[in-house]
Amino acid sequence: MPIYSEKVMDHFQNPRNVGEIENADGVGELGNPTCGDIMKIYIKVKDDKIEDVKFKTFGCGAAIATSSMVTELIKGKTLEEAEKISNETVAEALDGLPPVKMHCSNLAADALHLAIEDYRARKEGKGPIGRVETPEHDESDILEHT
Amino acid sequence: MHILDLEAKLKIINFDHFAATSMRQEVKEAMDPFFINEYGNPQSIHALSDEPREALARARLQAADLLNATSNEVIFTSSGSESNNLAIKGTAFARMDKGKHIIVSKIEHFSVLNAVKSLTKLGFEVSEVSVDKYGLVDPQDVKNALRKDTILVSITHASNEIGTIQDIKEISRIVHENSGAYMHADANTSCGFIETDVKELGADMLSAAPHRFYGPKGTGLFYLKKGVRVMPLIDGGIQEFGRRAGTENIPAIVGAGVACELAKKELKDRTAHLLPIQKEIISGVLSGLDEVYLNGHPEKRLPNNINFVVKYIEGESMLMWLNNNGIMVASGSACTSKILKSSHVLSAIGVDPALAQGSLLISLGQDNSLEDAAFFIKELPGVVNKLRQMSPLYEGIKKENKAQKDK
């Protein structure tokens, strides 16, 4: 049995919305190079709706596929709708992820929420937020999944 | 992982022989009779046992011949990991009255590192000697780590990740001259590809894995020098000279024996076949791509191992794209490790953990050719560039470079 679903493979091989947005309204960058995953999501917001979204990701197949999927899920959605999307929603939309990938590579929704937070912070003159380092995994994370 | 583009009918190129090798036809043919016709137990007295008993003795001779040992110094186990465990725990339990200190290197296989880790819970002490940037153990460091209560030194003959070959002969000499400790060489990666002559190496124990050199899975070799004592890990009957109980896995043992005979016969040819392919890949990749580095020793390395770090991208995604092009490789990145930790070997040779994510591990074998090398060299830059274009780390570097140029 393949370790990744066909949907994961599709989004890995044909990632949607890869790139940067110049003069983005919000940027969410999240991850830890030691763990092997960094996600960066750019959003363009108009009338409280996500008009455009792009991403860049350093990471494994699951990290790339979840990033791609989250951009597809939120394009055209209101900020409120986008905020409701969780990492679990993204994994489900991809027909699941291997258990060990659930907590390390499934951060795309978190990166999106950070981008929205960054957008709001900028509006209030408090942004940008910059990259947020996620903690390294400890052994108990892993034993839970094996 | 499936290959999506089945239409392309890609040739599968196995560059991951450390994970699995295809058995040789000769090996399979030798094993075949022992599943159904010659199924007897070699420990029986009656006629059903005759052929299996002879086959077991023959396999032991073939293995002993490869290692330059005598046949009563060879024990068949279930795997390379079991052999390593037998060396370490077997010695610890047999010699704990003499001392409880064990020396290993920082770049051992997990079947060594986790075995000694378990022993620390029983009050044993472990010293891990460092390696240099090529992964070499300095025999003087082993000497400095020796104590009065050191009972065992276990060092890998050649690294399963970076291929660096250790000077086991010198380490054995130092251990024996300066202590009463046993010397174990983990030859699970080297055996079948370079000389593993136990007399030349001077080891008291040596582990080897025939499935790594075209034998069957489910069997391992353990050399135990005459007079050296280990306590069995599996107690029971008198199989394997009482050192490893349990009904013998005769088909696998027979296959292991033939794999040993072939290895002995073909050792020089194997090196002659593998070295040019290895050289081609190393030079082709290093000249074709920026910011890629070779890990391990430039010369003192196995002819079938290559280990690169490709900066700014992650190993699993590289592996998946190569897989899609029909090329099967491994990586030491955290994401591919299943325990989410990047390679301890790369860390020990001083590779930054973030860079270790871009690790690409190639292990060559009998079915590889110069054409495979050329295909890989042609395909890799496309994969790397695709992933770098997507990488926020590369983006930062590009901007930095541009800013420097603009200055």
XYZ file of C-alpha atoms in Angstrom:
553
model
C 0.000 0.000 0.000
C 1.396 3.417 -0.899
C 2.160 5.542 2.154
C 0.473 8.637 0.671
C -3.041 8.931 -0.793
C -3.502 9.754 -4.461
C -4.676 13.219 -3.489
C -1.482 13.873 -1.539
C 0.576 12.695 -4.511
C -1.449 14.893 -6.856
C -0.933 18.021 -4.733
C 2.730 17.142 -4.221
C 3.344 16.754 -7.926
C 1.084 19.529 -9.140
C 1.141 21.995 -6.282
C -1.417 24.789 -6.641
C -0.594 28.453 -6.015
C 3.155 28.148 -5.589
C 5.008 31.431 -5.402
C 5.122 34.793 -3.685
C 2.781 37.760 -3.703
C 4.577 41.042 -3.984
C 3.096 43.561 -1.549
C 1.069 40.860 0.156
C -1.402 42.022 2.780
C -0.414 39.230 5.133
C 2.438 36.701 5.367
C 2.546 33.680 7.662
C 5.846 31.868 8.034
C 6.096 28.946 10.360
C 8.344 26.002 11.025
C 11.746 24.804 12.118
C 14.533 23.879 9.696
C 15.863 21.322 12.201
C 12.608 19.396 11.936
C 12.586 19.801 8.204
C 9.489 21.881 7.539
C 9.036 25.598 6.872
C 5.864 26.989 5.336
C 5.286 30.511 4.123
C 1.838 31.652 3.037
C 1.088 35.010 1.365
C -2.434 36.443 1.199
C -4.013 39.334 -0.639
C -7.201 40.512 1.082
C -10.031 42.612 -0.368
C -13.316 43.365 1.385
C -12.474 40.792 4.066
C -12.099 38.096 1.405
C -8.949 36.244 0.432
C -8.528 37.441 -3.108
C -5.262 35.673 -3.780
C -2.980 33.251 -1.951
C 0.451 31.797 -2.702
C 2.832 29.581 -0.773
C 6.424 28.477 -0.517
C 7.369 25.379 1.426
C 10.575 23.660 2.479
C 9.630 20.193 3.555
C 8.531 16.683 2.825
C 5.771 15.471 0.512
C 3.094 15.968 3.171
C 4.283 19.497 3.909
C 4.056 20.477 0.240
C 0.693 18.768 -0.302
C -0.926 20.329 2.792
C 0.341 23.787 1.787
C -1.082 23.369 -1.688
C -4.391 22.065 -0.353
C -4.871 24.888 2.129
C -4.403 27.512 -0.574
C -7.010 25.785 -2.695
C -9.455 25.548 0.217
C -9.328 29.229 1.124
C -9.100 31.082 -2.161
C -12.113 33.398 -2.399
C -13.241 32.634 1.153
C -13.862 35.256 3.809
C -11.298 35.634 6.565
C -13.806 34.247 9.016
C -14.319 31.128 6.897
C -10.574 30.716 6.417
C -9.973 30.925 10.153
C -12.241 27.931 10.673
C -10.051 25.673 8.555
C -7.880 23.532 10.785
C -4.899 21.271 10.134
C -7.330 18.358 10.478
C -9.611 19.808 7.772
C -6.625 19.975 5.443
C -5.567 16.400 6.193
C -9.127 15.175 5.614
C -9.350 17.031 2.304
C -6.232 15.090 1.256
C -7.866 11.763 2.180
C -5.667 11.516 5.267
C -1.975 11.560 6.075
C 0.279 8.908 7.621
C -0.005 9.256 11.453
C 3.621 10.283 11.889
C 3.100 13.194 9.483
C 0.055 14.556 11.276
C 1.842 16.782 13.741
C 5.102 17.673 12.026
C 4.236 18.314 8.412
C 0.607 19.301 8.803
C 1.100 22.961 9.669
C -0.373 24.640 6.623
C -3.558 25.818 8.356
C -1.437 27.200 11.201
C 0.638 29.125 8.654
C -2.563 30.455 7.086
C -3.906 31.617 10.450
C -0.596 33.325 11.066
C -0.914 35.106 7.710
C -4.375 36.355 8.715
C -3.015 37.438 12.089
C -0.204 39.226 10.278
C -2.732 40.947 7.992
C -4.657 42.238 11.014
C -1.492 43.273 12.819
C -0.341 45.237 9.784
C -3.706 46.969 9.546
C -3.294 48.101 13.109
C 0.259 49.149 12.385
C 1.724 46.343 14.564
C 3.012 43.975 11.887
C 4.696 42.232 10.217
C 4.989 39.309 12.606
C 7.889 37.458 10.920
C 8.743 33.781 11.107
C 7.478 31.758 14.039
C 9.675 28.845 15.137
C 7.794 25.697 15.979
C 9.281 23.509 18.724
C 11.372 20.446 17.889
C 9.694 17.089 18.371
C 10.326 15.131 21.501
C 10.297 11.397 21.778
C 6.797 11.204 23.256
C 5.385 12.791 20.060
C 6.813 9.949 18.080
C 5.986 7.067 20.376
C 2.379 8.221 20.244
C 2.388 7.496 16.552
C 4.262 4.223 16.374
C 4.923 4.826 -2.739
C 3.466 4.317 -6.166
C 4.740 5.866 -9.333
C 1.919 7.892 -10.804
C 3.036 7.985 -14.375
C 2.759 4.269 -15.104
C 2.244 5.003 -18.800
C 5.877 5.998 -19.056
C 6.878 2.372 -18.256
C 9.947 3.612 -16.498
C 12.862 1.380 -15.825
C 13.218 1.062 -12.065
C 16.695 2.044 -10.932
C 17.482 0.779 -7.450
C 19.900 3.201 -5.801
C 18.861 1.945 -2.356
C 20.645 -1.390 -2.039
C 21.331 -0.837 1.657
C 17.596 -1.282 2.182
C 17.227 -4.351 -0.003
C 19.034 -6.296 -2.684
C 17.477 -8.746 -5.082
C 18.614 -12.299 -4.361
C 20.840 -13.923 -6.908
C 19.269 -16.683 -8.973
C 21.918 -19.120 -7.694
C 20.883 -18.278 -4.131
C 17.218 -18.903 -4.767
C 17.903 -22.188 -6.576
C 20.025 -23.448 -3.693
C 17.250 -22.553 -1.226
C 14.360 -24.054 -3.181
C 14.671 -27.732 -2.135
C 14.602 -26.870 1.565
C 11.057 -25.518 1.719
C 9.092 -28.608 0.745
C 11.228 -31.641 -0.084
C 14.156 -31.327 2.318
C 12.188 -29.827 5.174
C 13.782 -31.922 7.918
C 15.199 -30.621 11.171
C 18.984 -30.878 11.207
C 18.904 -31.860 14.884
C 16.898 -35.068 14.251
C 18.585 -38.449 14.061
C 16.489 -40.023 11.303
C 16.981 -39.814 7.570
C 14.864 -36.673 7.084
C 17.590 -34.691 8.822
C 20.490 -35.856 6.672
C 20.341 -33.378 3.814
C 19.423 -30.317 5.972
C 22.302 -31.153 8.351
C 24.736 -31.390 5.473
C 23.386 -28.161 3.982
C 23.845 -26.355 7.297
C 27.445 -27.525 7.560
C 28.096 -26.512 3.952
C 26.659 -23.019 4.517
C 28.762 -22.593 7.641
C 31.870 -23.455 5.663
C 30.958 -21.012 2.905
C 30.438 -18.227 5.456
C 33.629 -19.103 7.327
C 35.530 -19.067 4.056
C 34.368 -15.532 3.243
C 35.404 -14.300 6.694
C 38.629 -16.344 6.822
C 37.361 -18.059 9.968
C 36.885 -21.722 10.832
C 33.391 -23.076 10.511
C 32.858 -23.526 14.257
C 33.436 -19.815 14.673
C 30.364 -18.918 12.585
C 26.903 -18.577 14.132
C 23.780 -17.976 12.084
C 21.350 -15.450 13.524
C 18.173 -13.864 12.143
C 19.635 -10.537 11.029
C 22.511 -8.105 11.217
C 20.719 -6.390 14.073
C 20.552 -9.631 16.049
C 24.254 -10.221 15.448
C 25.078 -6.734 16.756
C 22.856 -7.328 19.793
C 24.494 -10.674 20.458
C 27.931 -9.063 20.350
C 26.976 -6.273 22.706
C 24.487 -7.764 25.151
C 26.073 -11.208 24.902
C 29.445 -9.767 25.924
C 27.921 -7.516 28.587
C 26.093 -10.391 30.279
C 29.023 -12.783 30.013
C 31.615 -10.334 31.342
C 29.793 -8.086 33.777
C 31.897 -9.466 36.626
C 34.970 -8.014 34.859
C 33.514 -4.606 34.193
C 30.578 -2.658 32.895
C 32.143 -0.217 30.468
C 31.599 -0.345 26.697
C 33.039 1.859 23.957
C 31.275 2.561 20.663
C 31.513 5.378 18.118
C 28.971 8.116 17.539
C 28.146 6.840 14.057
C 27.115 3.274 14.864
C 23.952 1.678 13.523
C 20.914 1.858 15.833
C 21.197 -1.869 16.559
C 24.447 -0.954 18.338
C 23.476 2.420 19.799
C 20.119 1.259 21.128
C 21.602 -1.992 22.454
C 24.112 -0.064 24.562
C 21.380 2.397 25.534
C 19.358 -0.511 26.926
C 22.422 -1.701 28.845
C 22.858 1.682 30.515
C 19.505 1.040 32.181
C 21.104 -2.038 33.768
C 24.041 -0.033 35.122
C 26.489 -0.314 32.223
C 28.451 2.761 31.169
C 29.016 3.710 27.570
C 31.611 5.976 25.993
C 30.877 7.222 22.499
C 34.049 8.222 20.653
C 33.752 11.069 18.182
C 34.606 10.984 14.503
C 36.252 13.588 12.281
C 34.481 15.444 9.484
C 34.884 12.428 7.200
C 33.437 10.065 9.771
C 36.754 8.479 10.753
C 37.389 7.217 14.286
C 40.853 8.118 15.543
C 42.268 4.910 17.084
C 44.012 7.115 19.684
C 40.593 8.291 20.862
C 39.632 4.671 21.443
C 42.851 4.204 23.389
C 42.070 7.242 25.528
C 38.567 5.974 26.226
C 39.768 2.533 27.421
C 39.388 1.885 31.139
C 40.250 -0.956 33.482
C 36.620 -2.025 33.428
C 36.146 -1.787 29.638
C 34.804 -5.117 28.448
C 33.939 -4.353 24.834
C 34.744 -2.001 21.981
C 32.291 -2.068 19.087
C 33.020 -0.041 15.972
C 31.357 -0.169 12.590
C 33.638 -1.399 9.817
C 31.974 0.874 7.271
C 29.177 3.350 7.826
C 25.761 2.459 6.417
C 25.156 6.151 5.757
C 28.360 7.782 4.648
C 30.351 4.685 3.650
C 33.503 5.676 5.544
C 35.737 2.653 6.201
C 37.380 2.525 9.640
C 40.845 1.245 10.406
C 39.530 -1.750 12.349
C 42.921 -3.445 12.214
C 44.600 -0.594 14.091
C 41.706 -0.173 16.530
C 41.766 -3.931 17.306
C 45.516 -3.791 17.889
C 45.189 -0.852 20.273
C 42.298 -2.431 22.159
C 44.122 -5.730 22.603
C 47.454 -4.129 23.510
C 45.972 -1.843 26.112
C 43.073 -3.748 27.618
C 41.333 -7.040 28.089
C 38.293 -5.820 26.162
C 36.781 -7.700 23.267
C 36.705 -6.053 19.865
C 33.554 -6.284 17.757
C 33.377 -5.015 14.176
C 29.950 -4.300 12.726
C 30.498 -5.367 9.116
C 26.810 -5.464 8.222
C 27.333 -2.871 5.500
C 30.855 -3.723 4.351
C 30.726 -7.521 4.121
C 30.256 -8.742 0.570
C 31.744 -5.560 -0.929
C 35.175 -5.161 0.642
C 37.479 -7.647 2.423
C 36.180 -8.746 5.821
C 38.997 -11.083 6.813
C 38.649 -11.491 10.570
C 42.314 -12.430 11.017
C 43.436 -9.364 9.109
C 40.987 -7.132 10.995
C 41.963 -8.678 14.323
C 38.386 -8.630 15.613
C 37.074 -11.025 18.267
C 33.583 -10.721 16.877
C 32.112 -9.571 13.600
C 28.554 -9.159 12.366
C 27.494 -9.464 8.743
C 24.212 -9.385 6.836
C 23.931 -11.647 3.768
C 20.715 -9.958 2.603
C 22.858 -6.900 1.927
C 24.871 -8.903 -0.602
C 22.239 -10.769 -2.596
C 21.345 -13.356 0.019
C 17.912 -13.843 1.621
C 16.404 -11.718 4.380
C 15.893 -13.441 7.715
C 19.466 -14.452 8.373
C 22.586 -12.852 9.786
C 26.163 -13.949 10.360
C 28.022 -13.712 13.617
C 31.711 -14.510 13.855
C 32.821 -15.465 17.338
C 36.517 -16.119 17.667
C 37.440 -19.387 19.302
C 37.759 -18.846 23.061
C 35.653 -15.686 23.139
C 32.594 -16.045 25.339
C 29.200 -14.431 24.925
C 25.989 -15.246 26.739
C 23.188 -16.313 24.378
C 20.270 -13.959 23.845
C 18.030 -16.899 22.997
C 18.314 -19.900 25.287
C 16.949 -23.288 24.389
C 18.449 -26.179 22.480
C 22.008 -26.755 21.401
C 21.689 -25.213 17.949
C 24.579 -22.985 16.804
C 26.920 -24.452 19.434
C 24.483 -23.451 22.177
C 25.024 -19.754 21.361
C 21.722 -19.237 19.555
C 18.857 -21.630 20.191
C 15.854 -22.199 17.934
C 15.239 -24.478 14.978
C 17.567 -23.385 12.192
C 16.108 -21.383 9.309
C 17.644 -23.794 6.834
C 16.439 -22.234 3.548
C 17.748 -18.811 4.561
C 20.987 -20.233 5.931
C 21.580 -22.170 2.712
C 20.952 -18.977 0.742
C 23.299 -17.033 3.007
C 26.007 -19.632 2.397
C 25.717 -19.328 -1.371
C 25.702 -15.510 -1.116
C 28.952 -15.780 0.871
C 30.519 -18.075 -1.711
C 29.560 -15.686 -4.519
C 30.892 -12.706 -2.546
C 34.229 -14.393 -2.010
C 34.507 -15.260 -5.692
C 33.351 -11.877 -6.993
C 34.719 -9.369 -4.480
C 37.250 -7.800 -6.858
C 34.814 -7.779 -9.781
C 32.193 -6.077 -7.645
C 34.551 -3.239 -6.778
C 35.629 -2.948 -10.410
C 31.979 -2.701 -11.450
C 30.850 -0.271 -8.736
C 33.750 2.197 -8.507
C 33.313 3.802 -11.956
C 29.555 4.212 -11.359
C 30.195 5.775 -7.956
C 32.831 8.107 -9.424
C 30.558 9.113 -12.279
C 27.649 9.997 -9.984
C 29.812 11.966 -7.554
C 31.534 14.030 -10.237
C 28.380 14.430 -12.318
C 26.261 15.676 -9.423
C 28.905 17.963 -7.923
C 29.634 19.586 -11.285
C 26.001 19.822 -12.365
C 24.513 21.487 -9.287
C 25.369 24.417 -7.026
C 25.420 24.061 -3.249
C 25.613 20.278 -3.118
C 28.198 18.564 -0.929
C 29.546 15.034 -0.621
C 29.545 13.534 2.880
C 31.980 10.868 3.990
C 35.604 10.216 3.084
C 36.722 10.912 -0.496
C 38.806 7.703 -0.674
C 38.311 5.529 2.401
C 34.757 4.669 1.495
C 32.708 1.730 0.297
C 32.522 1.439 -3.488
C 28.735 1.344 -3.336
C 27.898 4.327 -1.119
C 27.291 7.988 -1.961
C 25.892 10.591 0.424
C 25.107 14.147 -0.636
C 23.640 17.144 1.102
C 21.568 19.269 -1.252
C 21.056 22.672 0.333
C 17.690 24.438 0.759
C 15.449 21.447 0.080
C 14.222 18.489 2.080
C 15.202 14.882 1.417
C 11.821 13.193 1.368
C 10.403 15.479 -1.296
C 13.560 14.897 -3.350
C 13.162 11.152 -2.821
C 9.516 11.298 -3.935
C 10.289 13.137 -7.160
C 13.151 10.799 -7.971
C 10.810 7.897 -7.225
C 8.476 9.327 -9.801
C 11.297 9.248 -12.312
C 11.939 5.595 -11.492
C 14.971 6.242 -9.285
C 14.823 4.735 -5.778
C 16.991 6.505 -3.199
C 17.070 7.046 0.569
C 17.588 10.100 2.753
C 18.768 10.862 6.270
C 16.300 13.713 6.719
C 14.052 13.952 9.775
C 10.953 13.438 7.663
C 12.171 10.183 6.163
C 13.486 8.808 9.454
C 10.127 7.752 10.958
C 11.454 8.949 14.325
C 11.516 12.524 12.997
C 15.150 13.041 13.802
C 17.704 13.794 11.148
C 20.684 11.487 10.823
C 22.902 11.132 13.899
C 25.746 10.235 11.547
C 25.522 13.534 9.656
C 25.274 15.344 12.971
C 28.412 13.516 14.229
C 30.434 14.659 11.209
C 29.326 18.237 11.830
C 26.577 18.705 9.242
C 24.160 21.383 10.457
C 20.756 19.806 11.319
C 18.964 22.134 8.895
C 21.310 21.072 6.088
C 20.958 17.411 7.005
C 17.334 17.703 5.873
C 18.644 17.811 2.320
C 20.410 14.486 2.650
C 20.412 12.142 -0.317
C 21.703 8.625 0.263
C 22.583 6.367 -2.653
C 23.669 2.744 -2.323
C 24.676 0.913 -5.478
C 24.558 -2.754 -6.406
C 24.893 -5.425 -9.045
C 21.980 -4.191 -11.168
C 23.326 -0.645 -11.600
C 25.178 0.606 -14.646
C 26.873 3.716 -16.013
C 23.658 4.363 -17.950
C 21.784 4.530 -14.629
C 24.354 7.033 -13.389
C 23.926 9.152 -16.522
C 20.128 9.067 -16.221
C 20.296 10.113 -12.571
C 22.732 12.947 -13.291
C 20.385 14.169 -16.014
C 17.240 13.985 -13.853
C 18.490 15.322 -10.511
C 18.950 19.027 -11.402
C 15.345 19.302 -12.588
C 14.075 17.825 -9.323
C 16.340 19.994 -7.187
C 15.475 23.195 -9.045
C 11.767 22.490 -8.892
C 11.951 22.084 -5.107
C 14.305 25.024 -4.630
C 11.946 27.292 -6.551
C 9.328 26.308 -3.994
C 11.595 26.691 -0.970
C 11.373 29.759 1.280
C 14.977 29.092 2.362
C 16.247 29.362 -1.199
C 14.223 32.517 -1.712
C 16.076 34.147 1.183
C 19.447 33.088 -0.212
C 18.619 34.406 -3.678
C 17.720 37.788 -2.197
C 20.917 37.878 -0.131
C 23.003 37.068 -3.191
C 21.229 39.697 -5.213
C 21.700 42.299 -2.488
C 25.413 41.522 -2.392
C 25.657 41.874 -6.163
C 23.784 45.173 -6.087
C 26.267 46.574 -3.560
